[in-house]
Coordinates of C-alpha atoms in Angstrom, one line a residue:
X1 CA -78.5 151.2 48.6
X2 CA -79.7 152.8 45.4
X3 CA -76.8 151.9 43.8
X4 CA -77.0 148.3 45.0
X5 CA -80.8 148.0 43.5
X6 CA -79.3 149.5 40.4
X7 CA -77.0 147.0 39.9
X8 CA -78.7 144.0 40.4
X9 CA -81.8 145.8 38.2
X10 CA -79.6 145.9 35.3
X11 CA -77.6 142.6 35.5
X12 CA -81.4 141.1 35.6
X13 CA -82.7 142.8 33.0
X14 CA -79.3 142.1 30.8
X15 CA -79.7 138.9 31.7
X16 CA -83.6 138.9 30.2
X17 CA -82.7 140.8 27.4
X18 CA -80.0 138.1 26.4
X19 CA -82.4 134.9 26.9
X20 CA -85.0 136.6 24.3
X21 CA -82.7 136.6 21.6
X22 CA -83.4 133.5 19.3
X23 CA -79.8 133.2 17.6
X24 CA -77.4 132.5 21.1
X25 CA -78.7 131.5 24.4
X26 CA -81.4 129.6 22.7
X27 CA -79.3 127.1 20.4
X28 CA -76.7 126.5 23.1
X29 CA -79.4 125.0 25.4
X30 CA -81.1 123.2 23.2
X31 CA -77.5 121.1 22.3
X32 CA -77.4 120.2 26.2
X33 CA -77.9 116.7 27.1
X34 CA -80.2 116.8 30.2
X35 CA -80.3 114.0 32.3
X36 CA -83.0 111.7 32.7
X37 CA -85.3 112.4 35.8
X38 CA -85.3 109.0 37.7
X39 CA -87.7 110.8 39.9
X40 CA -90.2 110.2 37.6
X41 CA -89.4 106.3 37.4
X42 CA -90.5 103.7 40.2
X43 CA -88.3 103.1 42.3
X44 CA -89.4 99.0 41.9
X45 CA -89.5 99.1 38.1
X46 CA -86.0 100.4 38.5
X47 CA -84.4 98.0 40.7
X48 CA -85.9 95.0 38.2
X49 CA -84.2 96.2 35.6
X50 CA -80.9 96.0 37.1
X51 CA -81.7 92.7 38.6
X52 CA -82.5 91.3 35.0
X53 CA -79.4 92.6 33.8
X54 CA -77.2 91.0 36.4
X55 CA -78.9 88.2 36.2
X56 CA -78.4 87.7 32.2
X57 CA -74.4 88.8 32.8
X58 CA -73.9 85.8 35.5
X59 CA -75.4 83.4 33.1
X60 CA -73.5 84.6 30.6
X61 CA -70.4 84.6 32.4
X62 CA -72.0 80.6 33.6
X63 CA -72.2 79.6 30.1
X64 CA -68.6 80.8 28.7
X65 CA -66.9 78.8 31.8
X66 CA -68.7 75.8 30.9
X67 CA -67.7 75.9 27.7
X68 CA -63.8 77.2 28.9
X69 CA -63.2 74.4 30.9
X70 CA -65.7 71.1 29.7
X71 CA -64.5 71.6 26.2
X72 CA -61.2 70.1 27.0
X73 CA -62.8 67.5 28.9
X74 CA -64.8 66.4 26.3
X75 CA -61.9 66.6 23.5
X76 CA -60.1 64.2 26.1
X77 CA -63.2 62.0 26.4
X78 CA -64.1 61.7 22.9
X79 CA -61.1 63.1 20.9
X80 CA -60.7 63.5 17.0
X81 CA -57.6 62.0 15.8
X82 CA -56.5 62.4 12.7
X83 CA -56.8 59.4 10.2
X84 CA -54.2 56.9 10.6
X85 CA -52.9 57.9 14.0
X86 CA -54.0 55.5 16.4
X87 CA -54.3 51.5 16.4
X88 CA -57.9 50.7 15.6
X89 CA -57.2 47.7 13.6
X90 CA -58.6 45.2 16.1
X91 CA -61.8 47.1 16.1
X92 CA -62.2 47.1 12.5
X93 CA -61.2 43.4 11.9
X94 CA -64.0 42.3 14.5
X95 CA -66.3 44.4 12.6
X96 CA -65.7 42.7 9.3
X97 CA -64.6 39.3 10.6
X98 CA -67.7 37.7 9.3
X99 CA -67.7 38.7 6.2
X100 CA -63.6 38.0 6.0
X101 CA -64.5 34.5 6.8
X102 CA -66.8 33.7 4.3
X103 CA -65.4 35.7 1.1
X104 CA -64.1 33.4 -1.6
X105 CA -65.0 35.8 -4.7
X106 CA -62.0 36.4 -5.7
X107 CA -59.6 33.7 -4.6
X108 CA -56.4 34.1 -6.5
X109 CA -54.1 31.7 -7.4
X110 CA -50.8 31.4 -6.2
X111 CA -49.0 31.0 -10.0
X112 CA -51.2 33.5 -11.3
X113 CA -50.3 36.0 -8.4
X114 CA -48.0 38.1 -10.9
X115 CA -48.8 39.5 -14.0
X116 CA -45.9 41.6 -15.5
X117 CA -42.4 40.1 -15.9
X118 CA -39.0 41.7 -15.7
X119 CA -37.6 42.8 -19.0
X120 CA -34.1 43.6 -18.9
X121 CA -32.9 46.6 -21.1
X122 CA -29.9 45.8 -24.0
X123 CA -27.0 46.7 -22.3
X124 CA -23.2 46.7 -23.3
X125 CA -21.3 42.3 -23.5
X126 CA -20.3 41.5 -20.0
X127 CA -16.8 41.4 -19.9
X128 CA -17.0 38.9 -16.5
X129 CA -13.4 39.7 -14.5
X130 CA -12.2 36.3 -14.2
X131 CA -8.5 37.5 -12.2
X132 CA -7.7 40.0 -9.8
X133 CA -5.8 42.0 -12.8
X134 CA -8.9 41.7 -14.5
X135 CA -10.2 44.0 -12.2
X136 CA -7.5 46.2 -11.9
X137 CA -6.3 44.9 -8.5
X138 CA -2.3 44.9 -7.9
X139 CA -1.2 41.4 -8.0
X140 CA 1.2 41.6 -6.0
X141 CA 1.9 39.7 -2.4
X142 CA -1.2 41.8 0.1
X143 CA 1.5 41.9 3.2
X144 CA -1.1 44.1 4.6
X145 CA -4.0 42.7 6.6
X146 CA -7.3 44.2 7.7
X147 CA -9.3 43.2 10.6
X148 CA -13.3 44.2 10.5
X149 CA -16.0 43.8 13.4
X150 CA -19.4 43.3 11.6
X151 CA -22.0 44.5 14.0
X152 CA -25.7 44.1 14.5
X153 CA -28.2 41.6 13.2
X154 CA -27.7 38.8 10.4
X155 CA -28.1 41.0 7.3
X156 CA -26.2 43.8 8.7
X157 CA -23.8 41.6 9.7
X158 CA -23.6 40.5 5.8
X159 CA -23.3 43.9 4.9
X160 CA -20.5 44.7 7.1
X161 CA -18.4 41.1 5.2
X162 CA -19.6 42.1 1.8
X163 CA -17.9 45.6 2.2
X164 CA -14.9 44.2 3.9
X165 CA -13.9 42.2 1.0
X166 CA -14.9 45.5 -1.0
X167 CA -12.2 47.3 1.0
X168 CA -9.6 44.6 0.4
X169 CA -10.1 44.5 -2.7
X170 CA -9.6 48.6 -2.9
X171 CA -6.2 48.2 -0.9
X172 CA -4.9 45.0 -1.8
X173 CA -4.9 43.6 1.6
X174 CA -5.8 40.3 3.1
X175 CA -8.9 39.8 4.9
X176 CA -8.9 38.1 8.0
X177 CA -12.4 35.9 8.5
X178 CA -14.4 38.8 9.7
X179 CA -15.0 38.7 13.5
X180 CA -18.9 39.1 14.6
X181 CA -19.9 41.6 17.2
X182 CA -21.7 40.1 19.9
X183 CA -24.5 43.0 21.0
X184 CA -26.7 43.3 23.8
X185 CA -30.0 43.0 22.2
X186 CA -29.8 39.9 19.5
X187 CA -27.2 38.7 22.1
X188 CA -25.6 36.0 19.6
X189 CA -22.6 34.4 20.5
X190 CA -22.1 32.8 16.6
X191 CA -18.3 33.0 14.8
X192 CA -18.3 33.6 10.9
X193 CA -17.8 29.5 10.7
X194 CA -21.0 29.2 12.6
X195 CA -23.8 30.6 10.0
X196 CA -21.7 30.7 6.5
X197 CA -18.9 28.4 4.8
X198 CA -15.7 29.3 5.3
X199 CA -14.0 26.8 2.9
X200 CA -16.8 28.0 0.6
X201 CA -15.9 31.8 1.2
X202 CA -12.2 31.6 0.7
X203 CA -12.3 29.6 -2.3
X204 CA -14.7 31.8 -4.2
X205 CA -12.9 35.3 -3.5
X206 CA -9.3 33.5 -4.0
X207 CA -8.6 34.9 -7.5
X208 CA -9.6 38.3 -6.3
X209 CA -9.0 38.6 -2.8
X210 CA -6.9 36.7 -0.2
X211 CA -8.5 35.5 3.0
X212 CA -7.1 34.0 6.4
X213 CA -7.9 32.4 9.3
X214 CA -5.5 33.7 11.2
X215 CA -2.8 36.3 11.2
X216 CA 1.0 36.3 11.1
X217 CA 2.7 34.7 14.3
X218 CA 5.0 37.5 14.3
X219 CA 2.5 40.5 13.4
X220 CA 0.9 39.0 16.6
X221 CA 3.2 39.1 18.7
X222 CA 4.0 42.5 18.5
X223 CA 0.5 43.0 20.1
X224 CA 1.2 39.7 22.9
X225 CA -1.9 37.8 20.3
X226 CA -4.6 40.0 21.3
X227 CA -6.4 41.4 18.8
X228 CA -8.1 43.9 20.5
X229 CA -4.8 45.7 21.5
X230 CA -4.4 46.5 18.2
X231 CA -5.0 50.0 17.2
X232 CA -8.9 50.5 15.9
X233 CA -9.4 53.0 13.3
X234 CA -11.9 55.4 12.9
X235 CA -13.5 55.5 9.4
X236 CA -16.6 58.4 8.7
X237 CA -20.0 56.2 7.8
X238 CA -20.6 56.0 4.5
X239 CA -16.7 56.5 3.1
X240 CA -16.1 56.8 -0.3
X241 CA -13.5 54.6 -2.0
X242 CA -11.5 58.0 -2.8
X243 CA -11.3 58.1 1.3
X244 CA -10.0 54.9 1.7
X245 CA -7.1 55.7 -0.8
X246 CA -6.2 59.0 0.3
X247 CA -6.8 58.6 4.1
X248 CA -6.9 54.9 5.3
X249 CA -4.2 54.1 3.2
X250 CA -1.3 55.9 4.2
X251 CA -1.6 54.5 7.8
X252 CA -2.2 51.2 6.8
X253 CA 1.3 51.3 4.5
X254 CA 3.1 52.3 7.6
X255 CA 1.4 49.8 10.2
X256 CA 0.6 46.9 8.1
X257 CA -2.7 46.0 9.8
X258 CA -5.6 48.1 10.3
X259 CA -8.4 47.0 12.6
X260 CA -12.1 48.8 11.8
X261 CA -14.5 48.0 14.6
X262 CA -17.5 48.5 14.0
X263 CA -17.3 48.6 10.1
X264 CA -21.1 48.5 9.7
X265 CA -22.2 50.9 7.2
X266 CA -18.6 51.9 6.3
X267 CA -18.5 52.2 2.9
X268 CA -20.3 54.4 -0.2
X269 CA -22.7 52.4 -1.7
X270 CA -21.8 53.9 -5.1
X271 CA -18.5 52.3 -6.0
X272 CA -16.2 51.8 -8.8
X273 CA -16.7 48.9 -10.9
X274 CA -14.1 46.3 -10.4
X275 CA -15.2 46.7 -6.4
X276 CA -18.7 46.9 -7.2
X277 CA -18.5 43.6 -8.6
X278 CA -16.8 41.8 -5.4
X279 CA -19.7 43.1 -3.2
X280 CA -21.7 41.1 -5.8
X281 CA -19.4 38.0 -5.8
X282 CA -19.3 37.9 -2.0
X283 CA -22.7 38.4 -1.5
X284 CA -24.3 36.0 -3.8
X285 CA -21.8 33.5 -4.2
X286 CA -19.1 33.5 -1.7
X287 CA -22.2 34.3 1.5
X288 CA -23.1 30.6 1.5
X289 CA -24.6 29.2 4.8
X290 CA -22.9 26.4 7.0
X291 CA -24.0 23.1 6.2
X292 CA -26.1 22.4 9.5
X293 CA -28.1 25.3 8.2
X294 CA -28.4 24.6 4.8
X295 CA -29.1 21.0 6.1
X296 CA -32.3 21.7 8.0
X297 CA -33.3 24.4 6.1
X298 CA -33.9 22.2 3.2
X299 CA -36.2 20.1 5.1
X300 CA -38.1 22.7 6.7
X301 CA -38.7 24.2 2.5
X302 CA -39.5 20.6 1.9
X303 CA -42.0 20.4 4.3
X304 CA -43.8 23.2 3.5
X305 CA -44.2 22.1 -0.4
X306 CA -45.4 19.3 0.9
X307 CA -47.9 21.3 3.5
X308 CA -48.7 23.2 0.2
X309 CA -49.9 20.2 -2.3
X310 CA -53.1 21.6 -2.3
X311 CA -51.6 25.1 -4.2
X312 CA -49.3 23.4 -6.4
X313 CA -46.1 23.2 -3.5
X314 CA -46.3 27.1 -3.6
X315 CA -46.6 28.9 -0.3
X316 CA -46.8 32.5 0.8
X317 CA -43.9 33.8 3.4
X318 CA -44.2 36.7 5.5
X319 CA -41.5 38.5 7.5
X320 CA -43.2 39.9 10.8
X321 CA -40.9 42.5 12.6
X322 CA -43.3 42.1 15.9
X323 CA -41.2 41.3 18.7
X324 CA -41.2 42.2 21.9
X325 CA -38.1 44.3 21.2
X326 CA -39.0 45.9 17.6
X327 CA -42.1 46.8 19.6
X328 CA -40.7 48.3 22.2
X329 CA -37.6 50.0 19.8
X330 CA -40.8 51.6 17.4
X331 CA -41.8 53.5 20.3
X332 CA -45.7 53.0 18.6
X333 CA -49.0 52.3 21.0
X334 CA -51.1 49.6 20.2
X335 CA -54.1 48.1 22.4
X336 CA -52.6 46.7 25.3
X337 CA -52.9 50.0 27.7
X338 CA -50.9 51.2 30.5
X339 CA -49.6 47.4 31.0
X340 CA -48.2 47.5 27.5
X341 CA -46.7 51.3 27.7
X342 CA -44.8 50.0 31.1
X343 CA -43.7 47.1 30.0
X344 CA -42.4 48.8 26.6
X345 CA -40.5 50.9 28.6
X346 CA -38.8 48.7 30.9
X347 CA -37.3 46.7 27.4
X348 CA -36.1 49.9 25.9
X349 CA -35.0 50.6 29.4
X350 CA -32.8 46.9 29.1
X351 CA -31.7 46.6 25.4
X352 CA -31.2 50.9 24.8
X353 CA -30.7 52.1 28.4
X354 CA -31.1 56.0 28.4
X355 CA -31.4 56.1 24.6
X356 CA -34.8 56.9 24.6
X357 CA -34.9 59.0 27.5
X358 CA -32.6 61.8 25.8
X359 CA -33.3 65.2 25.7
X360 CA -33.4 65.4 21.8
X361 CA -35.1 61.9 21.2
X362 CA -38.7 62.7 20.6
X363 CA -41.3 59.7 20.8
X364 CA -44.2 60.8 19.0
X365 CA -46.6 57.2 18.3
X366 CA -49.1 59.4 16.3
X367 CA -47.1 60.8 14.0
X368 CA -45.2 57.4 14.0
X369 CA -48.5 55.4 12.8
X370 CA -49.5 57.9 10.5
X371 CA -46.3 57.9 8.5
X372 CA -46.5 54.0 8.7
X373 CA -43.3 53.3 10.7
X374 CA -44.9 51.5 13.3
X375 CA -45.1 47.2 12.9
X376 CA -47.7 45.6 11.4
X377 CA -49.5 43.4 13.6
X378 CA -50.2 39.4 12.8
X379 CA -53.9 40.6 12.4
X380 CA -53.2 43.7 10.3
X381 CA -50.8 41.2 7.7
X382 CA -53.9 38.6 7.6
X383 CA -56.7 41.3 6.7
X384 CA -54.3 42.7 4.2
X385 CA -53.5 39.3 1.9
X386 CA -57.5 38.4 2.7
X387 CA -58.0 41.5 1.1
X388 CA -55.9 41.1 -1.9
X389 CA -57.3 37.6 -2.6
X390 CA -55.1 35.3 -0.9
X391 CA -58.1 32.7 0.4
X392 CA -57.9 31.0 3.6
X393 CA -56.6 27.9 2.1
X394 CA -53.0 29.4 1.1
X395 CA -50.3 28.0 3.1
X396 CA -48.6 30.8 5.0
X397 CA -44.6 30.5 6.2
X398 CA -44.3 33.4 9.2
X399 CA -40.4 34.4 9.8
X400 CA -40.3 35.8 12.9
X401 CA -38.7 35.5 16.4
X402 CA -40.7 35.3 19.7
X403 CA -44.1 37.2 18.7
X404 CA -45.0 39.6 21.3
X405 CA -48.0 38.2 23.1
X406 CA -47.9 35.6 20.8
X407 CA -51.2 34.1 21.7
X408 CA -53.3 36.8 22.0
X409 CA -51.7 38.3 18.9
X410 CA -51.3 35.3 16.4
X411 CA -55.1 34.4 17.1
X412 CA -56.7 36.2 14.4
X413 CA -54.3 35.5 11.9
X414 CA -54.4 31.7 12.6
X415 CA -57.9 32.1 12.1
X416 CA -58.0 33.7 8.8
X417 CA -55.3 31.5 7.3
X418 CA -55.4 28.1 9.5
X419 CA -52.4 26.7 7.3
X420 CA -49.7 29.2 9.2
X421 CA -46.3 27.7 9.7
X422 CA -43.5 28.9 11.3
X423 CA -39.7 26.9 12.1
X424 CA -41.1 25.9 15.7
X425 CA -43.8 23.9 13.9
X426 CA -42.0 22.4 11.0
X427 CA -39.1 21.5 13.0
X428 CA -38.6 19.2 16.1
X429 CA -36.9 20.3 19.3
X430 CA -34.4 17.8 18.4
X431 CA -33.3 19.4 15.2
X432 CA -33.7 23.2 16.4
X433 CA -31.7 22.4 19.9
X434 CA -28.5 23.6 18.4
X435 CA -30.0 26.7 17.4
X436 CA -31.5 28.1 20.5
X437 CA -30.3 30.9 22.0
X438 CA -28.8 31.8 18.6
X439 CA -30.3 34.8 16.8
X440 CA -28.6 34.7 13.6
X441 CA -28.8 31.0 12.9
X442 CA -32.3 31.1 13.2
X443 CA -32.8 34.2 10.9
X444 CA -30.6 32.1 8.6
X445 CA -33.3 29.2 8.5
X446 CA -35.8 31.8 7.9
X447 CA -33.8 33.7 5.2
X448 CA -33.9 30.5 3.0
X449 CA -37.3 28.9 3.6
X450 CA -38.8 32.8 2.5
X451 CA -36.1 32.8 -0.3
X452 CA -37.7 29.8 -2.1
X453 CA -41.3 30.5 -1.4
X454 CA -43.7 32.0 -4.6
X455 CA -44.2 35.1 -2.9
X456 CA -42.7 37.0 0.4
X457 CA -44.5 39.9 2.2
X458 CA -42.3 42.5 4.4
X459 CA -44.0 44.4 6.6
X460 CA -41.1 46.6 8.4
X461 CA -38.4 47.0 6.1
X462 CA -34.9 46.6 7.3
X463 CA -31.8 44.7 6.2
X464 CA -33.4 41.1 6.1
X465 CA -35.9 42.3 3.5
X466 CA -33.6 44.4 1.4
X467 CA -31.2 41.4 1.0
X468 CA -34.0 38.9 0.6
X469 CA -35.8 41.0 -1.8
X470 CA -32.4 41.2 -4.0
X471 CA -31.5 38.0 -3.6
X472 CA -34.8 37.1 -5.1
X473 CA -34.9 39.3 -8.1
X474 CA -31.3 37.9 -8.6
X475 CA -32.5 34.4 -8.2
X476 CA -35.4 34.8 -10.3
X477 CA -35.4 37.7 -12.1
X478 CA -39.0 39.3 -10.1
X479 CA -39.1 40.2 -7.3
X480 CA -42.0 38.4 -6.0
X481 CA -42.4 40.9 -3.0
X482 CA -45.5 42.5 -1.2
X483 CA -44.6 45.8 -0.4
X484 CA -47.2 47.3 1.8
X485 CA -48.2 51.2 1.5
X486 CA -48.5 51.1 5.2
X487 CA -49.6 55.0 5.2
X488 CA -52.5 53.9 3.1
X489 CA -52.9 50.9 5.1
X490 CA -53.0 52.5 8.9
X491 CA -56.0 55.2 7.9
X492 CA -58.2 52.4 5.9
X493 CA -58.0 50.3 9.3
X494 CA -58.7 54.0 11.5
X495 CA -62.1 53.8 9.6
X496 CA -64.2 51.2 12.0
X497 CA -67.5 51.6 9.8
X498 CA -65.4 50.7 6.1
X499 CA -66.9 48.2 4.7
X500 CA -65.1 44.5 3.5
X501 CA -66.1 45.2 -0.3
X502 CA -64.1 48.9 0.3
X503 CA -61.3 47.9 1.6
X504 CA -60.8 44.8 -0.7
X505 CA -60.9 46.9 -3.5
X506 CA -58.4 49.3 -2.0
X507 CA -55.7 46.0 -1.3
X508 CA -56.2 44.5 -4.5
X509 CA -55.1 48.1 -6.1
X510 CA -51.8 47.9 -3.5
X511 CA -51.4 44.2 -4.8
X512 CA -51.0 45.2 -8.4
X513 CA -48.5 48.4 -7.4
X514 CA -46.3 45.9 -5.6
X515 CA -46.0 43.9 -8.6
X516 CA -45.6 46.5 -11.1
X517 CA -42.6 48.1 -8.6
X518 CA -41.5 44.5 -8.3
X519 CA -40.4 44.2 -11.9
X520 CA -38.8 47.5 -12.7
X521 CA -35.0 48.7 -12.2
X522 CA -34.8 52.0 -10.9
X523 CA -33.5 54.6 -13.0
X524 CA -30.3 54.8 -10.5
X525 CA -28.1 57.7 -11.3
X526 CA -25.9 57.1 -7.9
X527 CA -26.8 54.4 -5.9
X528 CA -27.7 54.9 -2.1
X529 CA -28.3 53.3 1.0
X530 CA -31.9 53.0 -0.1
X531 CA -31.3 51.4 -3.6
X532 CA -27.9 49.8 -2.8
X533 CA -27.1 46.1 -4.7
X534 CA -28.4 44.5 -1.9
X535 CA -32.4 45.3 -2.6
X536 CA -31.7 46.0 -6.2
X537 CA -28.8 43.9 -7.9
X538 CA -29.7 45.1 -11.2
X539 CA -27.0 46.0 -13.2
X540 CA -24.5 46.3 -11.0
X541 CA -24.2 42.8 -10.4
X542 CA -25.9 41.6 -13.7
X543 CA -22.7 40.6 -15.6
X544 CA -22.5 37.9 -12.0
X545 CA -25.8 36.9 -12.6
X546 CA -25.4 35.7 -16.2
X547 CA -21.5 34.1 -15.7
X548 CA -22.6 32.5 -12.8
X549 CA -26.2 31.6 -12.6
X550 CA -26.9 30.6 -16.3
X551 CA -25.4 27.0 -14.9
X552 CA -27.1 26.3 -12.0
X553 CA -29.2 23.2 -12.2

């Protein structure tokens, strides 16, 4: 027991001792973090102060979902699309329809429209090719005959003839009058004889290129006088005449007939010479409409002079791409709603079947609109030549087939230029009966009353403006076009609080651009699709233009 006491005696008193000393025990406590004594708190006070905290963590949490899941709601209610991207145009033309109607500040006239002229740089003498060994084609009997299919509208259809004859030309064959394509969506029925001169097209190309109407008896025969039995070959888009000679050729040497369906967009635009120049023959001289369009086309130009005695016989033609099925095709949204998306899609459905519902076809109508591929409406044409100065008095020619929801959409531009004019109204049932049903005949009547009006707006671009707009410049030396920046265009009509005097100012600026582009000759290095002879004849086709034209009446 006395040992027990003495051992607890000294470990206390150790213990004691080693609390005193101010250098170890001390320091070490005085670094421990003691907890707080919640004894001392209220136990009431305590519990509020959790209470508040929940509380400000559920609103919190409250506030951050709202925001999570109403912001999307209200980016769908009361989204912010980019300039440009979605059709607004109707809003903006009610907006300034008052003050549209009664501007006449700056009414232009129609012969002062154009201010620069074309000036034609010195170039080396013509030397015109007046034989087929003038330009370097064998003159030797063609026993070799080529068959072509031009497909797709009018123009393209002209494209397809003026390259055929191009080809011939290139392997000294004959050209058999080229057969038209019949296709599901202009669904025209017409034969070469139908919409151009055949007499007129044979005769012309005879010194340089032989043309029939029909083929050897006893070439046919060999294929029981079906044309479409005979072998079809396969040429690359865009050939070069190097392709044609080393590829094309050959076969054709050994078969004697060669039959290219379709032959659209078959050939290089850039081109030797000596074939250069027939695609310029053929497509300003030999081309020549049938006489029963030529015949009421004339009328239908002299009518309209005569509609447009008040501006000095000078009218103002616009081609407007806005049928139902260029509507439907440009895949773009305008303002008719879920009855215009469904009905858009049952015509792409009809004319394209599953075209547009492939996996790697993308229909995007914003970006569409804002890189100004989309059609300019009736009312979007009317604001812009209000804009540029046209007043409401200029007589306006509108090429176009069956406007889609022609009433509702030709309203405002009837209203801002009350002279509009199209074939249905210069022409009598009587004289357009023959021509019903028929794409390209129509288009042809159009082609020639915009041809010989004073100035001709496109709106979509395409091959009937690219031919017109040559043929004019080759005609008349300007090109007398209004090329819309439709990029600019869609994002000035986006803003619904611009104001007339605004966007006046902006169209007058596109008005003078169009006319400085219409006068110059692109610095061509290698011509393209995009600046082929067909929208820009000049030079490749100016040696034609002064052997041929400097006698017209």
């Amino acid at each position: 027991m006395d040992a027990t006491f003495n051992y607890y005696t000294s470990t206390t008193t150790s213990s004691s001792s080693s609390s005193s000393s101010p250098t170890t025990h001390f320091t070490k406590t005085s670094r421990r973090k003691l907890p707080r004594r919640r004894e001392n708190l209220p136990i009431g006070k305590f519990f509020r102060r959790r209470i508040v905290r929940y509380l400000l963590l559920f609103i919190l949490l409250f506030v951050s979902g709202m925001i999570t899941f109403i912001s999307p709601l209200f980016a769908m209610l009361y989204p912010n699309y980019p300039p440009g991207s979605i059709y607004r145009s109707h809003e903006v033309f009610q907006n300034l329809l008052e003050d549209i109607l009664s501007d006449h500040s700056s009414d232009i006239q129609l012969s002062d429209v154009w201010r620069y002229k074309m000036k034609m740089k010195e170039h080396k003498p013509c030397l015109t090719p007046t034989t087929r060994q003038h330009l370097g084609i064998k003159t030797s009997i063609a026993d070799k005959y080529l068959i072509i299919e031009a497909n797709g509208g009018l123009n393209q259809q002209r494209a397809s003839i003026c390259n055929a004859v191009a080809v011939a030309g290139l392997l000294n064959a004959t050209l058999l009058i080229p057969r038209l394509n019949f296709h599901n969506v202009w669904r025209d029925a017409s034969e070469f004889g139908d919409i151009y001169d055949e007499e007129h097209f044979i005769s012309t190309l005879k010194k340089y290129v032989d043309v029939v109407r029909e083929l050897p008896k006893e070439l046919m025969e060999h294929y029981d006088f079906n044309i479409s039995k005979i072998p079809n070959v396969r040429v690359p888009a865009w050939a070069s005449a190097r392709y044609y000679l080393e590829q094309v050729y050959p076969v054709f040497k050994d078969q004697r007939i060669l039959r290219i369906a379709p032959f659209a967009n078959r050939l290089a635009s850039s081109l030797p010479f000596h074939i250069q120049y027939l695609r310029c023959l053929t497509n300003y001289e030999a081309l020549k409409f049938s006489i029963p369009i030529t015949t009421l086309a004339k009328s239908l130009v002299e009518r309209m002079t005569v509609n447009s005695s008040g501006s000095g016989g000078k009218y103002v033609s616009v081609h407007l791409r806005f049928e139902e099925d260029m509507v439907a095709f440009s895949c773009c949204v305008y303002d008719g709603g879920k009855h215009e998306q469904l009905e858009m899609e049952q015509i792409r459905e009809r004319g394209w079947g599953d075209k547009f519902k492939r996996k790697n076809y993308i229909i995007d109508p914003v970006r569409f609109r804002i890189d100004g591929r989309c059609p300019m409406t009736p009312l979007e044409v009317g604001m812009m030549l209000r804009g540029m100065g046209f007043s409401n008095t200029t007589p306006i020619y509108l090429a176009a087939g069956k406007i889609y929801e022609a009433d509702k959409n030709i309203a405002p531009l009837k209203k801002m230029f009350p002279l509009l004019h199209t074939k249905d109204l210069l022409a009598s049932l009587d004289e357009l009966s023959s021509f019903q049903g028929y794409s390209s005949r129509l288009a042809a009547l159009d082609y020639i009353v915009c041809l010989f009006s004073e100035v001709f707006v496109t709106t979509q671009g395409g091959n009937f403006p690219h031919f017109l707009m040559g043929h004019r410049k080759f005609k008349y030396g300007h090109a007398k076009t209004i090329i819309p920046d439709k990029r600019k265009l869609v994002v000035l009509l986006h803003n619904t609080t611009i104001s007339w005097h605004t966007f006046k100012n902006e169209m007058q600026v596109m008005l003078e651009e169009s006319d400085h582009k219409g006068v110059a000759i692109p610095k061509i290095k290698k011509l393209t699709r995009k600046n082929s002879i067909y929208a820009h004849p000049f030079p490749d086709c100016q040696c034609l233009q002064e052997s041929r034209f400097s006698t017209e009446e």
